[in-house]
């Protein structure tokens, strides 16, 4: 196991995920974890994550010097390198020239950490401070035009630091650097896989829940289905799944989803028709954050009611993933709230159920792999992500039953055509958005003044960044003509050419 100490970086989870990708367990700990605990857990090495601005800022998290005394190999990344330098008697200074984004560094390739790499590397930087004087026993092993110490080493003690971020994909040699640390420097072995994660989580949940009762919301999507199957393994029939029709589902799902759960997965599902109630809660609302909060709150109210109906229920399990968490909660450090994903930020404080989120540290592709290990069928696992608030955040402006129905038809046609063209699996997510504007058109010599819809399709690895899909024109042409011909009330179809950032995947 490699311990990743969290100093508040938005990339901490990404570091852990990179380690897991190598077949080694990467486990995250708070930055003030006791070194003895890491020893007890048989950590082979420690990575110090990046973190907020300056090691000298009041309240900046410190590194426990005992962690260095105990003899672990250590790799400090960005803030992690600076805090290691400071703790060992080096000097960290504001560089007067912050470096954000791509940079070039020259690496000392005779060092184990950078073995077999080209000397000149593109890396991703994100820092204002730099190491100005090395601690005793260290040498500089990386140089950039703005930092004479872009990387440092005390090879005898197996202590390393890099000013750049090897964990992000914008550092092409990053994975090799991490691999050298994990295997060559820490001597870890690649003997971990997602099946072990499943076993561990099942065990943890089972002892946490005891003989308590659990409910979980299922939507037919990957995250909630994997969560439900995992929970079922852990607590058996103490689990009840609740499928809520919030009136914001895709066409046909109210009929298909609960049946599939019961027949194919043997899950116990209570289906609740709450269409009217959600529409009522959304009446007159146009602000995206208020929509999310109202939808989230209505969900939770329904869960609580169902729970009450079932007698005593103790836990609510949710399939929140890491990217949902990072974008919804302001961590220490640079990550700001982008939008409140309903299953994270919308929970009312009075919620009386205890929350279990077994997928909280995982990325989507890891959840799919976990689902495969749990025996969930490939078709379901390959489904595009669908947001918790559903079509509610794709009907821009006020959500009404009629506008949702229009969007459902458009969405069905778009996805049908994409499936027919055989490109569904290449796309991370494809969907339609109904705009709050009307446009003039002409149909059979008549003037029309009708709705405009946007088609959005993106490629992505983990939803944190995304690019618009280059869907061939012929396919788009077919989709567009089917939509204006088959969906009454729509006379205009647009295709969204924005990447994330600066846009997001959803419109709201
Ligand atoms: P954005 O729009 O933030 O979306 O780029 C990133 C990914 O998250 C999905 N998404 C949500 N999922 N509840 C969810 O469960 C939500 O409130 C929510 N909002 C966005 C989105 O579909 C994309 O895959």
Coordinates of C-alpha atoms and ligand atoms in Angstrom, one line a residue:
X1 CA 0.0 0.0 0.0
X2 CA 1.1 3.5 -0.8
X3 CA -0.2 6.1 1.6
X4 CA -1.3 9.4 0.0
X5 CA -1.3 12.2 2.6
X6 CA -3.9 14.9 1.7
X7 CA -2.7 18.4 2.1
X8 CA -5.8 19.8 0.4
X9 CA -5.0 19.5 -3.3
X10 CA -7.8 18.9 -5.8
X11 CA -5.6 16.2 -7.3
X12 CA -5.2 14.1 -4.1
X13 CA -7.7 11.5 -5.3
X14 CA -6.1 11.4 -8.7
X15 CA -2.8 10.4 -7.2
X16 CA -4.5 7.5 -5.4
X17 CA -6.2 6.5 -8.6
X18 CA -2.9 6.5 -10.5
X19 CA -1.4 4.2 -7.9
X20 CA -4.4 1.9 -8.2
X21 CA -3.9 1.9 -12.0
X22 CA -0.6 0.3 -11.4
X23 CA -2.2 -2.5 -9.4
X24 CA -1.1 -1.2 -6.0
X25 CA -3.5 0.1 -3.3
X26 CA -3.3 3.8 -3.0
X27 CA -5.0 4.9 0.2
X28 CA -5.7 8.5 1.3
X29 CA -5.0 9.7 4.8
X30 CA -5.4 13.2 6.4
X31 CA -2.0 15.0 6.4
X32 CA -1.8 14.8 10.2
X33 CA -2.2 11.0 10.3
X34 CA 0.0 9.3 12.9
X35 CA 3.1 7.7 11.4
X36 CA 2.5 4.7 13.6
X37 CA -0.8 4.1 11.9
X38 CA 0.9 4.0 8.5
X39 CA 3.5 1.6 9.9
X40 CA 0.6 -0.6 11.2
X41 CA -1.0 -0.5 7.8
X42 CA 2.3 -1.7 6.2
X43 CA 2.6 1.3 3.9
X44 CA 5.5 0.8 1.5
X45 CA 5.9 4.5 0.9
X46 CA 4.3 7.9 1.4
X47 CA 3.2 10.5 -1.1
X48 CA 2.6 14.1 0.1
X49 CA -0.1 15.7 -2.1
X50 CA -0.1 19.3 -3.3
X51 CA -2.1 21.8 -1.3
X52 CA -3.0 25.5 -0.7
X53 CA -0.9 28.5 -1.4
X54 CA 2.0 28.8 1.0
X55 CA 3.7 26.7 3.6
X56 CA 4.2 29.8 5.7
X57 CA 0.6 30.9 5.6
X58 CA -1.2 30.9 9.0
X59 CA -3.0 27.6 9.4
X60 CA -1.1 25.9 6.5
X61 CA -1.0 22.2 7.2
X62 CA 2.3 20.9 8.6
X63 CA 4.2 17.7 8.1
X64 CA 4.8 15.6 11.2
X65 CA 8.7 15.2 11.3
X66 CA 8.3 11.8 12.8
X67 CA 7.0 10.6 9.5
X68 CA 10.4 11.3 8.0
X69 CA 12.2 9.7 10.9
X70 CA 10.4 6.5 10.6
X71 CA 12.2 5.6 7.3
X72 CA 9.4 5.5 4.7
X73 CA 10.4 6.5 1.2
X74 CA 8.6 9.8 0.6
X75 CA 7.6 11.7 -2.6
X76 CA 6.4 15.2 -2.0
X77 CA 4.4 16.8 -4.9
X78 CA 4.2 20.6 -5.2
X79 CA 3.1 21.7 -1.7
X80 CA 4.2 18.3 -0.5
X81 CA 7.8 19.0 -1.7
X82 CA 7.8 22.4 -0.2
X83 CA 6.5 21.3 3.2
X84 CA 9.1 18.5 3.2
X85 CA 11.9 21.1 2.4
X86 CA 10.7 23.4 5.2
X87 CA 10.4 20.6 7.7
X88 CA 13.9 19.4 7.0
X89 CA 15.4 22.9 7.4
X90 CA 15.3 24.1 3.8
X91 CA 13.9 27.5 2.7
X92 CA 10.7 28.0 0.7
X93 CA 10.1 31.4 -0.8
X94 CA 7.5 33.1 -2.9
X95 CA 9.0 33.0 -6.4
X96 CA 7.4 36.3 -7.2
X97 CA 6.3 34.7 -10.4
X98 CA 3.6 32.1 -10.1
X99 CA 3.7 29.2 -12.6
X100 CA 0.4 27.8 -13.7
X101 CA 0.0 25.4 -16.6
X102 CA 2.4 23.7 -18.9
X103 CA 6.2 24.2 -18.4
X104 CA 9.4 22.6 -19.5
X105 CA 11.8 21.0 -17.1
X106 CA 15.2 19.4 -17.4
X107 CA 15.5 16.2 -15.3
X108 CA 18.5 14.5 -13.9
X109 CA 17.9 11.2 -15.6
X110 CA 20.6 9.3 -13.7
X111 CA 18.3 9.5 -10.7
X112 CA 16.1 6.5 -10.0
X113 CA 13.0 8.6 -10.0
X114 CA 13.6 9.8 -13.6
X115 CA 15.3 6.7 -15.0
X116 CA 15.0 6.1 -18.8
X117 CA 13.1 9.3 -19.4
X118 CA 14.1 12.0 -21.9
X119 CA 16.0 14.8 -20.2
X120 CA 13.6 17.6 -21.3
X121 CA 10.0 17.0 -20.2
X122 CA 6.7 18.9 -20.5
X123 CA 5.1 19.0 -17.1
X124 CA 2.1 20.7 -15.4
X125 CA 2.9 23.3 -12.8
X126 CA 0.6 25.0 -10.4
X127 CA 2.5 26.9 -7.7
X128 CA 3.4 30.4 -6.4
X129 CA 6.2 29.4 -4.0
X130 CA 9.4 27.5 -4.7
X131 CA 12.2 25.8 -2.8
X132 CA 15.0 28.4 -2.5
X133 CA 17.5 26.6 -0.4
X134 CA 17.7 22.8 -0.2
X135 CA 17.6 21.0 3.1
X136 CA 20.8 19.2 4.1
X137 CA 21.5 16.0 2.2
X138 CA 19.4 17.0 -0.8
X139 CA 20.4 17.8 -4.4
X140 CA 18.4 19.4 -7.1
X141 CA 17.5 16.9 -9.8
X142 CA 15.2 19.0 -11.9
X143 CA 15.4 22.6 -13.3
X144 CA 13.0 24.9 -15.0
X145 CA 13.5 28.5 -16.1
X146 CA 11.7 29.7 -13.1
X147 CA 12.7 27.1 -10.5
X148 CA 16.3 26.0 -10.0
X149 CA 14.8 23.3 -7.8
X150 CA 11.9 21.8 -9.9
X151 CA 12.7 18.5 -8.3
X152 CA 15.0 17.4 -5.4
X153 CA 16.3 14.2 -3.9
X154 CA 18.0 12.7 -0.9
X155 CA 18.5 9.3 -2.5
X156 CA 20.1 7.8 0.5
X157 CA 17.0 8.4 2.6
X158 CA 14.7 7.7 -0.4
X159 CA 13.2 11.2 -0.1
X160 CA 12.1 12.9 -3.3
X161 CA 10.2 16.0 -4.2
X162 CA 8.8 17.3 -7.5
X163 CA 7.5 20.8 -7.9
X164 CA 5.2 19.7 -10.8
X165 CA 2.2 17.4 -10.9
X166 CA 3.1 13.9 -12.2
X167 CA -0.4 12.7 -11.5
X168 CA -2.2 14.8 -14.2
X169 CA -2.4 13.7 -17.8
X170 CA -0.7 17.0 -18.9
X171 CA 2.6 15.6 -17.6
X172 CA 3.1 12.9 -20.2
X173 CA 6.0 11.2 -18.2
X174 CA 4.1 11.5 -15.0
X175 CA 2.9 7.9 -14.8
X176 CA 6.5 6.7 -15.4
X177 CA 7.8 8.9 -12.6
X178 CA 5.1 7.6 -10.2
X179 CA 5.9 4.0 -11.3
X180 CA 9.6 4.5 -10.5
X181 CA 8.7 5.8 -7.1
X182 CA 6.2 3.0 -6.3
X183 CA 8.1 0.0 -7.7
X184 CA 11.8 0.9 -7.8
X185 CA 12.0 3.2 -4.8
X186 CA 9.3 1.8 -2.5
X187 CA 9.6 -1.8 -3.7
X188 CA 5.8 -2.2 -3.8
X189 CA 4.2 -5.1 -5.7
X190 CA 1.4 -5.0 -8.2
X191 CA -0.9 -7.4 -6.5
X192 CA -4.0 -5.3 -5.9
X193 CA -7.2 -5.2 -8.1
X194 CA -10.7 -3.8 -7.9
X195 CA -12.0 -7.2 -6.7
X196 CA -10.0 -6.6 -3.5
X197 CA -11.5 -3.2 -3.1
X198 CA -15.0 -4.9 -3.4
X199 CA -14.1 -7.4 -0.7
X200 CA -12.8 -4.8 1.6
X201 CA -15.7 -2.5 1.1
X202 CA -18.2 -5.3 1.6
X203 CA -16.6 -6.2 4.8
X204 CA -16.4 -2.6 6.1
X205 CA -20.1 -1.9 5.3
X206 CA -21.2 -5.2 6.7
X207 CA -19.6 -4.4 10.1
X208 CA -20.7 -0.8 10.0
X209 CA -24.4 -1.7 9.3
X210 CA -24.6 -4.6 11.7
X211 CA -28.2 -5.6 11.7
X212 CA -29.4 -2.2 10.6
X213 CA -31.6 -1.5 7.7
X214 CA -30.4 0.2 4.5
X215 CA -32.2 2.0 1.7
X216 CA -30.6 3.1 -1.5
X217 CA -31.9 5.1 -4.4
X218 CA -31.5 3.4 -7.8
X219 CA -31.8 5.2 -11.1
X220 CA -30.9 2.5 -13.6
X221 CA -27.5 4.1 -14.1
X222 CA -24.1 2.7 -13.5
X223 CA -23.3 4.3 -10.2
X224 CA -26.5 3.6 -8.3
X225 CA -26.7 0.0 -9.7
X226 CA -23.1 -0.8 -8.7
X227 CA -23.8 0.7 -5.3
X228 CA -27.0 -1.4 -4.9
X229 CA -25.3 -4.7 -5.9
X230 CA -22.3 -3.9 -3.6
X231 CA -24.7 -3.2 -0.7
X232 CA -26.7 -6.3 -1.4
X233 CA -23.4 -8.3 -1.1
X234 CA -22.7 -6.6 2.2
X235 CA -26.1 -6.7 3.9
X236 CA -28.3 -9.0 1.9
X237 CA -32.0 -8.5 2.4
X238 CA -31.5 -5.7 4.9
X239 CA -31.3 -3.6 1.8
X240 CA -34.3 -2.1 0.0
X241 CA -33.9 -0.2 -3.2
X242 CA -36.1 2.8 -4.0
X243 CA -36.7 3.9 -7.6
X244 CA -38.3 7.3 -7.8
X245 CA -40.0 8.5 -10.9
X246 CA -39.3 12.2 -10.6
X247 CA -40.9 12.9 -13.9
X248 CA -37.4 13.8 -15.2
X249 CA -36.3 10.4 -16.4
X250 CA -35.6 9.3 -20.0
X251 CA -38.5 8.0 -22.0
X252 CA -39.5 4.4 -21.0
X253 CA -37.4 4.2 -17.9
X254 CA -40.2 4.1 -15.4
X255 CA -41.4 0.9 -17.0
X256 CA -38.1 -0.8 -17.7
X257 CA -35.7 0.0 -14.8
X258 CA -37.5 -1.6 -11.8
X259 CA -38.3 -4.7 -13.8
X260 CA -34.6 -5.1 -14.8
X261 CA -33.5 -4.8 -11.2
X262 CA -35.9 -7.4 -9.9
X263 CA -35.5 -9.9 -12.7
X264 CA -31.8 -9.7 -13.5
X265 CA -30.3 -8.7 -10.2
X266 CA -32.7 -10.0 -7.6
X267 CA -32.8 -6.7 -5.9
X268 CA -35.8 -5.7 -3.9
X269 CA -37.2 -2.5 -5.4
X270 CA -39.9 -0.2 -4.3
X271 CA -41.0 2.1 -7.2
X272 CA -42.5 5.4 -6.2
X273 CA -44.4 7.6 -8.7
X274 CA -43.6 11.2 -7.6
X275 CA -43.9 13.0 -10.9
X276 CA -46.5 15.5 -9.8
X277 CA -44.6 16.3 -6.6
X278 CA -41.3 17.1 -8.4
X279 CA -43.0 19.3 -11.0
X280 CA -44.8 21.1 -8.2
X281 CA -41.5 21.7 -6.4
X282 CA -40.0 23.1 -9.6
X283 CA -42.9 25.4 -10.5
X284 CA -41.6 28.8 -11.4
X285 CA -38.0 27.9 -10.7
X286 CA -35.4 28.9 -13.3
X287 CA -32.2 29.2 -11.3
X288 CA -30.0 26.0 -11.8
X289 CA -28.8 25.8 -8.2
X290 CA -32.3 26.3 -6.8
X291 CA -33.5 23.5 -9.1
X292 CA -30.9 21.2 -7.9
X293 CA -31.6 21.9 -4.3
X294 CA -35.3 21.5 -4.7
X295 CA -34.9 18.2 -6.6
X296 CA -32.4 17.0 -4.0
X297 CA -34.6 17.9 -1.2
X298 CA -37.7 16.3 -2.7
X299 CA -35.7 13.1 -3.2
X300 CA -34.6 13.0 0.4
X301 CA -38.1 13.7 1.6
X302 CA -39.4 10.8 -0.4
X303 CA -36.6 8.5 0.9
X304 CA -37.4 9.5 4.5
X305 CA -41.1 8.9 3.9
X306 CA -40.4 5.5 2.4
X307 CA -38.0 4.7 5.2
X308 CA -40.7 5.6 7.8
X309 CA -43.2 3.4 6.0
X310 CA -40.7 0.5 6.2
X311 CA -40.3 0.8 9.9
X312 CA -36.9 1.7 11.3
X313 CA -34.3 2.4 8.7
X314 CA -30.8 3.5 9.6
X315 CA -28.7 4.1 6.5
X316 CA -29.0 5.6 3.1
X317 CA -26.4 4.4 0.5
X318 CA -25.5 6.6 -2.4
X319 CA -23.4 6.1 -5.5
X320 CA -21.5 9.4 -5.2
X321 CA -18.3 9.3 -7.2
X322 CA -15.1 11.3 -6.7
X323 CA -15.7 13.9 -9.4
X324 CA -19.1 14.6 -7.9
X325 CA -17.5 15.3 -4.6
X326 CA -14.7 17.4 -5.8
X327 CA -16.9 19.7 -7.8
X328 CA -19.5 20.1 -5.1
X329 CA -17.5 20.8 -2.0
X330 CA -15.0 23.5 -1.4
X331 CA -11.9 21.7 -0.1
X332 CA -9.1 23.5 1.6
X333 CA -7.1 24.7 -1.3
X334 CA -8.0 25.8 -4.8
X335 CA -11.1 23.8 -5.6
X336 CA -14.2 25.9 -5.6
X337 CA -17.9 24.8 -5.8
X338 CA -18.7 24.5 -9.5
X339 CA -22.2 23.1 -9.1
X340 CA -24.0 21.3 -6.4
X341 CA -24.4 17.8 -7.6
X342 CA -27.7 16.8 -6.0
X343 CA -26.4 13.8 -4.2
X344 CA -23.7 15.7 -2.5
X345 CA -24.5 19.3 -1.8
X346 CA -28.3 19.1 -1.7
X347 CA -28.7 17.0 1.4
X348 CA -30.7 18.8 4.0
X349 CA -28.9 19.0 7.4
X350 CA -31.9 17.5 9.1
X351 CA -31.5 14.2 7.2
X352 CA -32.1 11.5 9.7
X353 CA -30.5 8.6 7.8
X354 CA -26.8 7.9 8.1
X355 CA -25.0 8.1 4.7
X356 CA -22.9 5.4 3.1
X357 CA -21.0 6.2 0.0
X358 CA -18.9 3.2 -1.1
X359 CA -17.8 4.7 -4.4
X360 CA -16.7 8.1 -3.0
X361 CA -13.1 7.6 -3.9
X362 CA -13.5 6.1 -7.3
X363 CA -13.6 7.4 -10.9
X364 CA -16.2 6.3 -13.4
X365 CA -14.0 3.8 -15.2
X366 CA -13.1 2.2 -11.9
X367 CA -16.8 1.9 -11.0
X368 CA -17.5 0.2 -14.4
X369 CA -14.6 -2.2 -13.7
X370 CA -16.1 -2.9 -10.2
X371 CA -19.5 -3.5 -11.7
X372 CA -17.9 -6.0 -14.1
X373 CA -16.3 -7.8 -11.2
X374 CA -19.7 -7.9 -9.4
X375 CA -21.3 -9.5 -12.5
X376 CA -23.4 -6.7 -13.7
X377 CA -24.2 -6.9 -17.4
X378 CA -22.0 -5.0 -19.8
X379 CA -24.8 -3.2 -21.5
X380 CA -25.9 -1.5 -18.3
X381 CA -22.3 -0.7 -17.3
X382 CA -21.6 0.9 -20.7
X383 CA -24.5 3.4 -20.3
X384 CA -23.7 7.0 -20.5
X385 CA -23.8 8.9 -17.2
X386 CA -27.1 10.5 -16.4
X387 CA -27.2 13.2 -13.8
X388 CA -29.2 12.7 -10.6
X389 CA -31.5 15.7 -11.2
X390 CA -32.2 14.2 -14.6
X391 CA -33.8 16.2 -17.4
X392 CA -34.6 18.9 -14.8
X393 CA -31.2 20.4 -15.5
X394 CA -31.5 19.9 -19.2
X395 CA -34.8 21.8 -19.5
X396 CA -33.3 25.3 -19.3
X397 CA -35.7 27.8 -17.7
X398 CA -38.9 26.6 -16.1
X399 CA -39.5 22.8 -16.0
X400 CA -43.0 21.9 -17.0
X401 CA -44.5 18.5 -17.9
X402 CA -44.9 19.4 -21.5
X403 CA -41.3 20.7 -21.9
X404 CA -40.0 17.5 -20.3
X405 CA -42.0 15.4 -22.8
X406 CA -40.6 17.4 -25.7
X407 CA -37.0 16.8 -24.4
X408 CA -37.7 13.1 -23.8
X409 CA -38.6 12.6 -27.5
X410 CA -35.6 14.6 -28.7
X411 CA -33.3 12.7 -26.4
X412 CA -34.7 9.3 -27.5
X413 CA -34.1 10.1 -31.2
X414 CA -30.6 11.4 -30.6
X415 CA -29.6 8.3 -28.7
X416 CA -31.3 5.9 -31.1
X417 CA -29.3 7.4 -34.0
X418 CA -26.0 7.3 -32.1
X419 CA -26.6 3.7 -31.3
X420 CA -27.5 2.8 -34.8
X421 CA -24.4 4.5 -36.1
X422 CA -22.3 2.4 -33.8
X423 CA -20.7 5.3 -32.0
X424 CA -22.4 5.1 -28.6
X425 CA -19.4 3.6 -26.9
X426 CA -17.0 6.1 -28.2
X427 CA -18.9 8.9 -26.6
X428 CA -18.7 9.7 -22.9
X429 CA -22.2 11.2 -22.8
X430 CA -24.7 12.3 -25.4
X431 CA -27.9 14.2 -24.6
X432 CA -30.2 17.0 -25.6
X433 CA -30.9 20.3 -23.9
X434 CA -34.1 22.3 -24.4
X435 CA -33.5 26.1 -24.6
X436 CA -35.7 28.7 -23.1
X437 CA -36.0 30.6 -26.4
X438 CA -38.2 30.2 -29.4
X439 CA -37.1 30.6 -33.0
X440 CA -39.0 31.4 -36.2
X441 CA -39.3 28.8 -38.9
X442 CA -41.3 27.8 -41.9
X443 CA -43.1 24.6 -42.3
X444 CA -45.4 23.8 -45.2
X445 CA -45.6 27.4 -46.1
X446 CA -46.6 28.3 -42.6
X447 CA -44.7 30.4 -40.2
X448 CA -43.7 28.6 -37.0
X449 CA -42.4 30.0 -33.8
X450 CA -41.1 27.1 -31.8
X451 CA -38.6 25.6 -29.4
X452 CA -34.9 25.2 -30.1
X453 CA -32.9 22.2 -28.8
X454 CA -29.2 21.7 -28.4
X455 CA -27.5 18.4 -29.0
X456 CA -24.4 17.8 -26.8
X457 CA -22.0 14.9 -27.1
X458 CA -18.6 14.8 -25.3
X459 CA -15.6 12.6 -25.0
X460 CA -14.0 12.4 -21.6
X461 CA -12.0 10.2 -19.3
X462 CA -13.5 11.1 -16.0
X463 CA -15.8 14.1 -16.6
X464 CA -13.4 16.4 -15.0
X465 CA -12.4 17.6 -18.4
X466 CA -14.2 17.0 -21.7
X467 CA -14.1 17.8 -25.4
X468 CA -17.0 17.9 -27.8
X469 CA -17.4 14.8 -29.9
X470 CA -16.6 15.1 -33.6
X471 CA -19.8 13.3 -34.7
X472 CA -19.8 12.9 -38.5
X473 CA -22.0 15.4 -40.2
X474 CA -24.2 12.8 -41.9
X475 CA -25.2 11.4 -38.5
X476 CA -26.0 14.9 -37.2
X477 CA -28.0 15.7 -40.3
X478 CA -30.1 12.6 -39.8
X479 CA -30.7 13.3 -36.1
X480 CA -31.7 16.9 -36.9
X481 CA -34.1 16.0 -39.6
X482 CA -35.7 13.3 -37.5
X483 CA -36.1 15.7 -34.6
X484 CA -37.9 18.5 -36.5
X485 CA -40.0 16.0 -38.3
X486 CA -41.0 13.8 -35.4
X487 CA -41.1 16.1 -32.4
X488 CA -43.9 18.6 -32.5
X489 CA -43.0 22.0 -31.1
X490 CA -39.3 21.9 -32.1
X491 CA -38.1 23.7 -35.3
X492 CA -34.4 24.2 -34.7
X493 CA -31.5 21.9 -33.7
X494 CA -28.1 23.1 -32.6
X495 CA -24.8 21.3 -31.8
X496 CA -22.7 22.3 -28.9
X497 CA -19.0 22.9 -29.7
X498 CA -17.8 23.7 -26.2
X499 CA -15.2 21.9 -24.2
X500 CA -14.9 21.6 -20.4
X501 CA -13.3 23.8 -19.2
X502 CA -14.4 26.5 -19.9
X503 CA -17.9 25.1 -20.3
X504 CA -19.2 22.2 -18.2
X505 CA -20.8 19.0 -19.6
X506 CA -24.3 19.8 -18.5
X507 CA -25.8 23.2 -19.3
X508 CA -26.9 23.8 -15.7
Ligands
LIG1 P1 -20.6 18.8 -15.4 O1 -21.8 19.4 -16.0 O2 -20.4 19.3 -14.0 O3 -20.9 17.2 -15.2 O4 -19.4 19.0 -16.2 C1 -19.9 16.3 -14.9 C2 -20.6 14.9 -14.9 O5 -21.5 14.9 -13.8 C3 -22.8 14.6 -14.2 N1 -23.6 15.4 -13.3 C4 -24.3 15.0 -12.3 N2 -24.4 13.7 -11.8 N3 -25.8 14.5 -10.1 C5 -25.2 13.5 -10.7 O6 -25.3 12.4 -10.2 C6 -25.8 15.8 -10.5 O7 -26.4 16.7 -9.9 C7 -25.0 16.0 -11.7 N4 -24.7 17.1 -12.4 C8 -23.8 16.8 -13.4 C9 -22.8 15.1 -15.6 O8 -23.9 14.4 -16.3 C10 -21.5 14.7 -16.1 O9 -21.4 13.3 -16.4

